[in-house]
Coordinates of C-alpha atoms (C1' of nucleotides) in Angstrom, one line a residue:
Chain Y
X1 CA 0.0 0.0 0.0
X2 CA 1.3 3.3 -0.7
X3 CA 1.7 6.1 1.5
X4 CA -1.8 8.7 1.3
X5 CA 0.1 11.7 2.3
X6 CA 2.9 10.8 -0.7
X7 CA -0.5 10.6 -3.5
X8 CA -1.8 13.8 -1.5
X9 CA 1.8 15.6 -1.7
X10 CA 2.9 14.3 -5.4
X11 CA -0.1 13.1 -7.0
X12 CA 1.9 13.6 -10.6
X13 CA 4.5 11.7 -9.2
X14 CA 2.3 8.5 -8.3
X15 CA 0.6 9.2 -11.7
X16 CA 4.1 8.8 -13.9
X17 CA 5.0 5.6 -12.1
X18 CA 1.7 3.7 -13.2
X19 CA 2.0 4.9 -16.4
X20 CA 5.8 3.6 -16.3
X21 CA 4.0 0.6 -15.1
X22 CA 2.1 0.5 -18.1
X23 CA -0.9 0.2 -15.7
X24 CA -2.3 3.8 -17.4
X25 CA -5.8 3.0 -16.7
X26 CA -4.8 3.2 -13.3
X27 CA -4.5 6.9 -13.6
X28 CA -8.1 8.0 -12.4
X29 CA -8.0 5.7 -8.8
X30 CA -4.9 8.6 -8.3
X31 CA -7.6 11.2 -8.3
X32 CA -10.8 9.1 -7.2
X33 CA -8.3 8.0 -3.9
X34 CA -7.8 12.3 -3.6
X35 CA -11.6 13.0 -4.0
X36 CA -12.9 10.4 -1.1
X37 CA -9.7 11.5 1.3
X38 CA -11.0 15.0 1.1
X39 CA -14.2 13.7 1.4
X40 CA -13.3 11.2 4.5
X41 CA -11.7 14.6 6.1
X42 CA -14.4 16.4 6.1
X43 CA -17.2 14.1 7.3
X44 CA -14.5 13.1 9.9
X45 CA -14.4 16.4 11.4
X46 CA -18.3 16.2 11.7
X47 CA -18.8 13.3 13.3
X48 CA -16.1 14.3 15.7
X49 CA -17.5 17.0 16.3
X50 CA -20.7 15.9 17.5
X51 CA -18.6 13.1 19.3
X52 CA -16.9 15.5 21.6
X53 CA -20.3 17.1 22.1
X54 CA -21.5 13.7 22.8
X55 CA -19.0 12.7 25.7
X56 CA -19.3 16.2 27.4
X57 CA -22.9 16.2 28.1
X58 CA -22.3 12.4 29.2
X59 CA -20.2 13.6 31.5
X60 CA -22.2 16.5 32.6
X61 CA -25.5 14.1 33.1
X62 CA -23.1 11.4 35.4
X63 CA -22.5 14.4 38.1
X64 CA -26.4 15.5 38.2
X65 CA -28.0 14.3 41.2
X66 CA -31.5 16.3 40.7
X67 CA -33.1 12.8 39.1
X68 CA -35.6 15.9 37.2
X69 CA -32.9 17.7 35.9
X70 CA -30.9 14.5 34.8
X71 CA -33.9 13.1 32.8
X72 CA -34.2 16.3 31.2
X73 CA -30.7 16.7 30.1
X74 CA -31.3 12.7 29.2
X75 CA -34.3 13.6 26.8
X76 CA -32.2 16.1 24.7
X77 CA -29.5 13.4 24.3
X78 CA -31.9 11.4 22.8
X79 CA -31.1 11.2 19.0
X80 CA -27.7 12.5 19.3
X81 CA -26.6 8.3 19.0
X82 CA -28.7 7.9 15.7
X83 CA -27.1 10.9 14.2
X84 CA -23.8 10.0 15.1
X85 CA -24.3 6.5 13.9
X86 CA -25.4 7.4 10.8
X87 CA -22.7 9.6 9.8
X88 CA -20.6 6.8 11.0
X89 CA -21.7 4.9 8.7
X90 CA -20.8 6.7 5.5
X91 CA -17.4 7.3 6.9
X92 CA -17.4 4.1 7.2
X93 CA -18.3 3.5 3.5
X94 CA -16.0 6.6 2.2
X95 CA -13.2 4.4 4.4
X96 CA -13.9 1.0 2.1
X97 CA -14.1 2.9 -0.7
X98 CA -10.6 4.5 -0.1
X99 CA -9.1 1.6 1.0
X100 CA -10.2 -0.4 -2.1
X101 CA -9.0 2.2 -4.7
X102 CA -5.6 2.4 -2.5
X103 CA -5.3 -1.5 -2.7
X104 CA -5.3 -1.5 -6.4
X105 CA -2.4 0.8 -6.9
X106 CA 1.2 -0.8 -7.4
X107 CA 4.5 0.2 -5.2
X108 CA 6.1 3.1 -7.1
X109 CA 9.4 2.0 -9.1
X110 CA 12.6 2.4 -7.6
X111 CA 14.0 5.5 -9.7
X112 CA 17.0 3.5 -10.8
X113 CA 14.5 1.2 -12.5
X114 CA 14.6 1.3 -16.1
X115 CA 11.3 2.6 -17.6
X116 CA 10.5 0.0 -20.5
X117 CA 6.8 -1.1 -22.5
X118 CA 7.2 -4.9 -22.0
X119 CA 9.9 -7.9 -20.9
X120 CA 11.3 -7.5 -24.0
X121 CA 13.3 -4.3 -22.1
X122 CA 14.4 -6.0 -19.1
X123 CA 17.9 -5.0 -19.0
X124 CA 20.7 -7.9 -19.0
X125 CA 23.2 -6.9 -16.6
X126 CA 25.6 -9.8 -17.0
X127 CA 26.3 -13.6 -17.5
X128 CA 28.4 -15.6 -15.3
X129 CA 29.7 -18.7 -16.5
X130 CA 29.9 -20.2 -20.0
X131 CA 27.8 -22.2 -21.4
X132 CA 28.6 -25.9 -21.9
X133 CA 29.7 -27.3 -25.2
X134 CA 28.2 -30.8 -25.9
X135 CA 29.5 -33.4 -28.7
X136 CA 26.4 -34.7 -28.7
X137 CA 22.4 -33.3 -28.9
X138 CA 21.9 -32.9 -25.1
X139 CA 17.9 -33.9 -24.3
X140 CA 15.1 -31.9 -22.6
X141 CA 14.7 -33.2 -19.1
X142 CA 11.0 -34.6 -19.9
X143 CA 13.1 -37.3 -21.9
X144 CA 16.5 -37.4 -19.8
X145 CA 14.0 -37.7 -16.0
X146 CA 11.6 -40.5 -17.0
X147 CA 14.5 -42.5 -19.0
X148 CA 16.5 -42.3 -16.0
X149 CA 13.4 -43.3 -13.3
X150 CA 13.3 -39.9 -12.1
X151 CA 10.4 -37.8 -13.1
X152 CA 7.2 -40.1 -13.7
X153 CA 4.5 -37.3 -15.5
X154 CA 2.0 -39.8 -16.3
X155 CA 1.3 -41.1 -12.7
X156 CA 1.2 -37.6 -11.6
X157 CA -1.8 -36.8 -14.1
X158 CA -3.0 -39.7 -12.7
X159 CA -3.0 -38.3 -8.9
X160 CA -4.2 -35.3 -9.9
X161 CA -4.2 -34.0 -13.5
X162 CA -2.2 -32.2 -15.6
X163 CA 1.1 -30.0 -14.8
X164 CA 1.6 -32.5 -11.4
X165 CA 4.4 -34.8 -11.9
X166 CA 6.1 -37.1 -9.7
X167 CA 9.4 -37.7 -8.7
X168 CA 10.7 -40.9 -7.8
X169 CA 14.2 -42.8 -6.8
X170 CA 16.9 -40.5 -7.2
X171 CA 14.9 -38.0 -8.8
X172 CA 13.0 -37.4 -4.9
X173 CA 16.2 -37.5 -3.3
X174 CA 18.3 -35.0 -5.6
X175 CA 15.7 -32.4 -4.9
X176 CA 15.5 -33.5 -1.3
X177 CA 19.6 -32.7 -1.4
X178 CA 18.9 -29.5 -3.0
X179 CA 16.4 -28.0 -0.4
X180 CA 18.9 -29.4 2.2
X181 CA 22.3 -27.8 0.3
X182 CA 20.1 -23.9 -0.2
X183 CA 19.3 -24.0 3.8
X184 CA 22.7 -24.6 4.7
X185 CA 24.1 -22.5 2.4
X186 CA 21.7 -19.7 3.6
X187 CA 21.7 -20.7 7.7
X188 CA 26.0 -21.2 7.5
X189 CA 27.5 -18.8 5.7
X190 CA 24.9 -15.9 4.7
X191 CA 23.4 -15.0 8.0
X192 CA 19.8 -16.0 7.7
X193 CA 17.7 -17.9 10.1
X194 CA 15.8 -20.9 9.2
X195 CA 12.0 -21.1 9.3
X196 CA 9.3 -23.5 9.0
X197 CA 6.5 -21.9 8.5
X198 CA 2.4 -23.0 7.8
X199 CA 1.5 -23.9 4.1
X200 CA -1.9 -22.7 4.8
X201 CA -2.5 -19.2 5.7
X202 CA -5.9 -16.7 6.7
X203 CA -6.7 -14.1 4.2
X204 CA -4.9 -11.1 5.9
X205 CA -1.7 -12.1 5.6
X206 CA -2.2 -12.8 2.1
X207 CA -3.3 -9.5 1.7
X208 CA -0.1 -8.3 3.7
X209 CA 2.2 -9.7 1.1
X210 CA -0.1 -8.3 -1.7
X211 CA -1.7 -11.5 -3.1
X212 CA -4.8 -9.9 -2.5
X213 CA -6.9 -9.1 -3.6
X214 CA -5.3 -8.4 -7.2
X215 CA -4.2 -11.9 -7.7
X216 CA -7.0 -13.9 -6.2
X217 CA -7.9 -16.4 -8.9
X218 CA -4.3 -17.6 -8.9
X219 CA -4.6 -19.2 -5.7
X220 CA -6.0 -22.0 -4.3
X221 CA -8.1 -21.8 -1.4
X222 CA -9.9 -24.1 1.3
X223 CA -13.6 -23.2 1.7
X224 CA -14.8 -25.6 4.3
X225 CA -12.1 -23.6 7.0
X226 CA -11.3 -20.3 4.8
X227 CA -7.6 -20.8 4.5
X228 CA -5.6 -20.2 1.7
X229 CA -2.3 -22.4 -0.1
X230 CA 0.5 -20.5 -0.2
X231 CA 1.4 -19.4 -3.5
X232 CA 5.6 -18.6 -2.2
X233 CA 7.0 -18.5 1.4
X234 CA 7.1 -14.6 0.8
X235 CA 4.0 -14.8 2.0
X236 CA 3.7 -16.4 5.5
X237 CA 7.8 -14.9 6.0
X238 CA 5.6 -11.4 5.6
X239 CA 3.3 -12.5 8.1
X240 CA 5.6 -13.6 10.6
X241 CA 6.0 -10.3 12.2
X242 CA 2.7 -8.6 11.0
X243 CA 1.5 -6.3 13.7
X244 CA 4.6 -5.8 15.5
X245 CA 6.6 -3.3 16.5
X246 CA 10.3 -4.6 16.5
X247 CA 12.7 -3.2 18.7
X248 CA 15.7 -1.2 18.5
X249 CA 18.5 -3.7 17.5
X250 CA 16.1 -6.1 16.3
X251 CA 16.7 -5.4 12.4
X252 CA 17.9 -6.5 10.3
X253 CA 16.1 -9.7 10.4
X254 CA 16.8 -12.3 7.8
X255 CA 14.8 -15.6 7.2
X256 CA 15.1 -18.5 4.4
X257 CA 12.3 -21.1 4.7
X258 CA 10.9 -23.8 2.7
X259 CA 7.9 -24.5 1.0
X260 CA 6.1 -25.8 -1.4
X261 CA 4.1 -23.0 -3.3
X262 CA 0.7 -23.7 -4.6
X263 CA -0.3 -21.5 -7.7
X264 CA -3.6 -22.4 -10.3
X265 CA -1.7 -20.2 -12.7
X266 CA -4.9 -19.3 -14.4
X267 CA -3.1 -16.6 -15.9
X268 CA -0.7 -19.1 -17.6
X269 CA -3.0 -21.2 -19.3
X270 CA -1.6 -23.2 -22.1
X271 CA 2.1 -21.9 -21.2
X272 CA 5.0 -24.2 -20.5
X273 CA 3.0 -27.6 -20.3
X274 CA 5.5 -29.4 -21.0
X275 CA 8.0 -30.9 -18.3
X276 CA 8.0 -29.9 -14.8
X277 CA 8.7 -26.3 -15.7
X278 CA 5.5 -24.3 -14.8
X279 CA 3.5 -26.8 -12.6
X280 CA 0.6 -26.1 -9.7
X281 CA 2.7 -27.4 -6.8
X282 CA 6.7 -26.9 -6.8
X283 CA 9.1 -26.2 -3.8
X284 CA 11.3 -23.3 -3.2
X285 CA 14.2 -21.9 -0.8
X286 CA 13.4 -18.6 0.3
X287 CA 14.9 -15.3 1.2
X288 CA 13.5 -12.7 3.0
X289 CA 14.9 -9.6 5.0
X290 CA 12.8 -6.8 7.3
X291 CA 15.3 -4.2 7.6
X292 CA 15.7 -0.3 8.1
X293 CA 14.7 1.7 5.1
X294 CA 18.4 2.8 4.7
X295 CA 19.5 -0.5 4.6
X296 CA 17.5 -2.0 2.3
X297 CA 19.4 -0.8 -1.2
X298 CA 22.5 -2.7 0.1
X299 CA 20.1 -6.0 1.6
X300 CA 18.8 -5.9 -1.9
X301 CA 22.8 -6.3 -3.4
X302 CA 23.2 -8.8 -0.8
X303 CA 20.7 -10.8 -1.1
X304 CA 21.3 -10.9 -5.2
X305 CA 24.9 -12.3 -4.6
X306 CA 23.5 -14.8 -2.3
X307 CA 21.2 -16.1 -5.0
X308 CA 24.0 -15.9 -7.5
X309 CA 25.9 -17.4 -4.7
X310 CA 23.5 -20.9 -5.0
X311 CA 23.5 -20.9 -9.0
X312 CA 27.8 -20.8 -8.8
X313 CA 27.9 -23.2 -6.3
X314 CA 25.7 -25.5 -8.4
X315 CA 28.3 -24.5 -11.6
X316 CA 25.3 -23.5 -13.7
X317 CA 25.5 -20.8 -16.1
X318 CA 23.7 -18.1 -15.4
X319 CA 23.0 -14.2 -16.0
X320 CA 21.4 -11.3 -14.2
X321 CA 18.8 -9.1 -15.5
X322 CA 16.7 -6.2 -13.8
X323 CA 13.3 -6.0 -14.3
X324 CA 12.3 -2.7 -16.1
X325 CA 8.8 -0.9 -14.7
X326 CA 6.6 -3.1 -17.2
X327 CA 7.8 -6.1 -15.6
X328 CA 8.3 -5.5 -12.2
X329 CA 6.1 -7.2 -9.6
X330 CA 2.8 -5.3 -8.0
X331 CA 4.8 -4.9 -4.4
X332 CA 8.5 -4.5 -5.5
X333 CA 10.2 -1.4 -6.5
X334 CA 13.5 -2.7 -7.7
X335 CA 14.3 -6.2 -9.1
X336 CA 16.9 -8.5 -9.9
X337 CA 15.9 -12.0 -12.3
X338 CA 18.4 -15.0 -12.3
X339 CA 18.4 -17.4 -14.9
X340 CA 20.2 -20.3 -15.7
X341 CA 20.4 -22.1 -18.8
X342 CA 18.8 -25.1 -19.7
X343 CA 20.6 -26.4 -22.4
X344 CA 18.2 -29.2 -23.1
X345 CA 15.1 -27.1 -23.7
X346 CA 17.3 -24.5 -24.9
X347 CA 16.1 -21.4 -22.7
X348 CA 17.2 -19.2 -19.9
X349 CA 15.1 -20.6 -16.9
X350 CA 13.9 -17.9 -14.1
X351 CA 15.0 -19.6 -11.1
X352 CA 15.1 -16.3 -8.8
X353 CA 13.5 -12.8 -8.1
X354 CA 15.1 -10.9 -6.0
X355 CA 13.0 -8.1 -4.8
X356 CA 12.9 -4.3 -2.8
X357 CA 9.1 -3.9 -1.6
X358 CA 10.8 -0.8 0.6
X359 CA 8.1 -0.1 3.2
X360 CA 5.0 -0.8 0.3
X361 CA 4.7 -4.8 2.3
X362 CA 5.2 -3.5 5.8
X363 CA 2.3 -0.8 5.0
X364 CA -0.3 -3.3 4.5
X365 CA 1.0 -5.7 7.0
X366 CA 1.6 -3.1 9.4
X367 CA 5.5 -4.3 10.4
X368 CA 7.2 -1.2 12.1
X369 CA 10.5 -0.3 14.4
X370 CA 11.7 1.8 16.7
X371 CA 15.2 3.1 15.9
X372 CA 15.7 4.3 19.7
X373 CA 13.6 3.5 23.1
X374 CA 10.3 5.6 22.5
X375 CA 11.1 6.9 19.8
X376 CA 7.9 7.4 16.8
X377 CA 7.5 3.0 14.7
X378 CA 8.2 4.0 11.5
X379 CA 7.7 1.0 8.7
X380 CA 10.4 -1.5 8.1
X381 CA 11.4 -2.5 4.5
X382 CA 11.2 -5.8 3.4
X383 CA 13.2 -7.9 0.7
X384 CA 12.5 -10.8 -0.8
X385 CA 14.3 -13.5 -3.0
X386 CA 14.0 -17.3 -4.4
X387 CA 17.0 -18.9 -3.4
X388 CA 16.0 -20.7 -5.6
X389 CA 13.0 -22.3 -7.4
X390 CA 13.6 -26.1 -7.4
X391 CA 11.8 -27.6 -10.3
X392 CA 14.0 -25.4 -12.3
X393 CA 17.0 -25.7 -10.7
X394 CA 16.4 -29.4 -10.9
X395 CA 16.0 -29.1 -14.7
X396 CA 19.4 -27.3 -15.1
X397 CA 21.0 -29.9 -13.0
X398 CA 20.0 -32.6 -15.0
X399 CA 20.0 -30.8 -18.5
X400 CA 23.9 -29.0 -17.6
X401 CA 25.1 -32.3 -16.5
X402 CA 24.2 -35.0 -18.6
X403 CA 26.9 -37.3 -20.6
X404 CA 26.9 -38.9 -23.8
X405 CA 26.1 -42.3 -22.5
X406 CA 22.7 -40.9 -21.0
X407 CA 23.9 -40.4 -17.1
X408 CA 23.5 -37.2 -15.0
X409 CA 26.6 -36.2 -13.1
X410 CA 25.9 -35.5 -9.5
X411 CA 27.2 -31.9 -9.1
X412 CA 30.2 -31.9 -6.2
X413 CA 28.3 -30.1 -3.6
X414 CA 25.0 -32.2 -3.1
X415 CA 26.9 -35.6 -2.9
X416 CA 26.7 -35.2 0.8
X417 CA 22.8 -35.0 0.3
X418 CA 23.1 -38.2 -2.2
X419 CA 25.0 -40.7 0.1
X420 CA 27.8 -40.0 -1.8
X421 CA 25.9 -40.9 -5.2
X422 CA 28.3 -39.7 -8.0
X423 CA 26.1 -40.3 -11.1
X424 CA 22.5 -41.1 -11.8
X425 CA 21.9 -44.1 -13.9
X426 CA 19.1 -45.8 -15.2
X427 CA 17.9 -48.7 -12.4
X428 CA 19.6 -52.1 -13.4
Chain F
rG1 C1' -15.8 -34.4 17.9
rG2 C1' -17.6 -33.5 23.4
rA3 C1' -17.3 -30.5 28.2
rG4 C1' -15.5 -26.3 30.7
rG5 C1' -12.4 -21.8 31.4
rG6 C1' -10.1 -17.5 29.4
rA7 C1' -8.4 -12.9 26.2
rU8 C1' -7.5 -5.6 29.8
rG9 C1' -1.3 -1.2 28.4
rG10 C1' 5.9 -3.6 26.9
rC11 C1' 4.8 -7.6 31.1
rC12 C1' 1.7 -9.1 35.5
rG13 C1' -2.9 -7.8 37.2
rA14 C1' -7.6 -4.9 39.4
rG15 C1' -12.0 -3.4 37.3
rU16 C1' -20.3 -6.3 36.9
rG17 C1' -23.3 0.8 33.4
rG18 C1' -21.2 7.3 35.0
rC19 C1' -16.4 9.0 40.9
rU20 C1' -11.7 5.4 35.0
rU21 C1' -8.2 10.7 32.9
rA22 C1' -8.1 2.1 33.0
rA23 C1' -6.2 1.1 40.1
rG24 C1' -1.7 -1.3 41.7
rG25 C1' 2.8 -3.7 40.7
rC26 C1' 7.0 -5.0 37.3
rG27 C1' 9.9 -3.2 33.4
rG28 C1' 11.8 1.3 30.8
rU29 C1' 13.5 6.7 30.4
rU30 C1' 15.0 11.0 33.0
rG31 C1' 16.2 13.6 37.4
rU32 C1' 17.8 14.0 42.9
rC33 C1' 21.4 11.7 46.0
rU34 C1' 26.6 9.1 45.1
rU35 C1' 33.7 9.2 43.4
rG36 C1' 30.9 5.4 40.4
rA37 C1' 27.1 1.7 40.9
rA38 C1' 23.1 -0.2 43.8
rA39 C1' 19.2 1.3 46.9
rA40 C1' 15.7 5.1 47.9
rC41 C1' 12.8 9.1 46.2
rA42 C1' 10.4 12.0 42.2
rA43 C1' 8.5 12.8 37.3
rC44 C1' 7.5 10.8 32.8
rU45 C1' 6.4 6.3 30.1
rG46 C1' 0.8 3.0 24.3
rU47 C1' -1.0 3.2 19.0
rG48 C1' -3.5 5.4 15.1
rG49 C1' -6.5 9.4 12.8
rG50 C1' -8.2 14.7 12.4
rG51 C1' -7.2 20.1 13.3
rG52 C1' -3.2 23.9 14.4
rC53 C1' 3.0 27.6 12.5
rA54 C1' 3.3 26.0 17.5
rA55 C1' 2.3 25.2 22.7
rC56 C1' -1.9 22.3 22.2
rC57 C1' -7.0 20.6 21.2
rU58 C1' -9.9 16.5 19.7
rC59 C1' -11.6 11.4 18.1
rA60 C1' -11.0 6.1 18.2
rC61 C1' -8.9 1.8 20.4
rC62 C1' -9.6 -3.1 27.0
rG63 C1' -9.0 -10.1 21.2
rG64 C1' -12.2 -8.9 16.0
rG65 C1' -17.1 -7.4 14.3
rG66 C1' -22.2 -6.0 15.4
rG67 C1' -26.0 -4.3 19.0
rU68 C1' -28.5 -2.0 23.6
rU69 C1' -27.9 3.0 26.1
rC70 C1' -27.8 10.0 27.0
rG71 C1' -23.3 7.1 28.4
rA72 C1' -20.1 0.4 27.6
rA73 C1' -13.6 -2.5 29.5
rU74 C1' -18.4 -3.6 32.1
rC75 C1' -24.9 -5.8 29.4
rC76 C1' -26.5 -8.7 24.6
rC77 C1' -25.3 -11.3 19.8
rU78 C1' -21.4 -13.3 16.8
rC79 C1' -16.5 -14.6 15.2
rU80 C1' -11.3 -15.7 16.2
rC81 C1' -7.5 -17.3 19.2
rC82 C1' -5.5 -19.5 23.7
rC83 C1' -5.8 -22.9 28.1
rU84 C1' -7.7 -27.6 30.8
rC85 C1' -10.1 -32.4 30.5
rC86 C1' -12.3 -36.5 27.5
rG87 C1' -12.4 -39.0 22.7
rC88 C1' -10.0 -39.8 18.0
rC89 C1' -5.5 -39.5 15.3
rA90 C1' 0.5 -39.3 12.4

RNA sequence: GGAGGGAUGGCCGAGUGGCUUAAGGCGGUUGUCUUGAAAACAACUGUGGGGGCAACCUCACCGGGGGUUCGAAUCCCUCUCCCUCCGCCA
């Protein structure tokens, strides 16, 4: 959510960054949001008004003792509750109204992010490592997983339809070693602090994180007890401290937790079907930091390297873009894409985001700090970051490290995780 | 699933319609005293909104929401969460 006295102060400002968006028809909730807080202002003083009014003569009638005089006074009261009520009431409405507008409008770009019309201008900042050579065609990994007993797609439709897969044998475990190498890698030598988290989360802090309500009908949810999937850790990590009011000292706080994230990807209907690319359940590593608002320009650098950190360690190839404002996501302000390459499908995969919400998350959830001992809460800032997605990281494990003779090599630092399992091999 | 008991400020805890400006204690900050510290004493010590250049004024908030009333922490309805016991269960 974005600050009302920044739209009050800059309204032109908030204007030019959902047009950068290319969100333009955005541009009249700037001025509808202006219109009902004059509006909400006004009434407000009102009711308040009348309010004070209210408690006064309260006041006046408990120190009576003439039982005449106190009925009197009583009688002229009379009315003064209705009144009130009532114009509480279409505060009350002006108040939705606001809020709904304010909810639909996306965290203003970072200024250093570029302004571009599509994905197409996401800028490439770099690419680290070269890609591999191969004397032979390498395969996609919807051939190389089921050939090698590691990825079974047609007993996943079977479970539960299409884009569910299941992984079997080694297939289970090299993920299971994955999940286990990104925590350590994150707990040991990066400075963040392991969580476990629910799966299945209430509506507000969905709303905290900014699923909701713009992105509703990508996510599953229970009926029967009102709870919703998680669609990325992001979203309980937000929750964890929703409401506080963190001490002096206590930030910055960094978390990485896994889970799996549920998503009905509506959206991406018909994209990516095949292989275990885009699917409705997949696991992730994730990074998240609640820090000052100073600090979060540098937490965001950080946290980049520490992603970049988990694709090197892995020896995939990889390169760094930032998002420009067309593709940036609804709560972030400034944002770094990893991808690796997949040299078997032949693409650059998105295995991370790395995000700045600055204090657009906290807003909504309401996540403050004090920098001294009574001093004013201001909002925290919070980053996010995949470190990484697993499906994908799985692919380019398999696709970058295939032989000529069909195997998978086990890359060095998950043989640990594989009981010192070297290469994968189709069962005997 | 069944039966009961709870939710009050940073924490503990009083408060059954107006004398509450939420008692009292703990914690915290500052001051006095002290070479320093402790102790003692004193003052201050929640969040958000609106108005004002400001000192300041005002409204709301006692788990959430709704209601009764001139007036609600207190009475009524409803929801959520926590605790105890029983049953079931990985």
């Amino acid at each position: 959510m974005l600050d009302l006295n920044l739209i009050r102060a800059d309204a032109d400002a908030v204007k030019a960054a959902v047009r950068n968006r290319q969100m333009a028809e955005l541009d009249p909730v700037v001025d509808e949001v202006l219109a009902l807080d004059a509006r909400r202002r006004e009434l407000l003083k009102e009711v308040e008004t009348l309010k004070a009014d209210r408690n006064a003569a309260s006041k006046a009638i408990s120190r009576l003792k003439d039982a005449a005089e106190r009925e009197a006074r009583i009688a002229e009261q009379k009315g003064l509750g209705d009144l009130i009520a009532g114009l509480d009431d279409r505060l009350r409405g002006i108040d939705e109204a606001l809020q709904a507008q304010l909810n639909t409008l996306p965290n203003l770009p970072d200024p250093r992010t570029p302004i571009g019309q599509s994905e197409d201008d996401n800028v490439l900042l770099r690419a680290v490592g070269t890609p591999r050579q191969f004397d032979f065609d390498p395969q996609p990994h919807w051939d190389l997983g089921p050939r090698l007993g590691l990825i079974d797609f047609e007993r996943g439709a079977k479970l539960t339809g299409s884009r569910f897969y299941v992984l079997t044998g080694a297939g289970a475990r090299l993920q299971r070693a994955l999940i286990a190498w990104m925590l350590d890698l994150h707990t040991r030598g990066q400075g963040y602090t392991e969580v476990y988290t629910p799966f299945l989360v209430r509506e507000n802090i969905l709303y905290g994180a900014g699923q909701l309500p713009k992105f509703r009908e990508n996510l599953y949810h229970d009926a029967e007890e009102d709870l919703w999937l998680v669609p990325t850790a992001e979203v309980p990590i937000t929750g964890l401290h929703k409401d506080e009011i963190l001490e002096p000292g206590a930030l910055p706080k960094r978390y990485t937790g896994y889970t799996p994230c549920f998503r009905r990807e509506k959206m991406a209907a018909g994209r990516d079907v095949r292989g275990i690319k885009r699917g409705h359940q997949f696991d992730k590593v994730e990074m998240y930091v609640f820090c000052r608002p100073e600090q979060s320009d540098d937490a965001l650098e950080r946290m980049r390297e520490h992603a970049e950190a988990t694709c090197a360690g892995l020896g995939l190839p990889y390169r760094v873009k930032q998002l420009c404002t067309a593709d940036l996501g609804f709560s972030a302000r400034m944002t770094y894409d990893l991808e690796v390459w997949a040299p078997g499908c032949g693409e650059w995969l998105e295995v991370s985001s790395v995000s700045n919400c600055g204090d657009f998350q906290a807003r909504r959830a309401n996540i403050r700090f004090r920098r001294e001992t009574g001093a004013r809460p201001e909002f925290v800032h919070t980053l996010n970051g995949s470190g990484l997605g697993l499906p994908r990281i799985l692919i380019a494990v398999l696709e970058n490290y295939q032989q000529a003779d069909g195997t998978v090599v086990v890359p060095e630092v998950l043989r640990p995780w594989m009981g010192g399992l070297d290469r994968l091999e189709p069962e005997a």
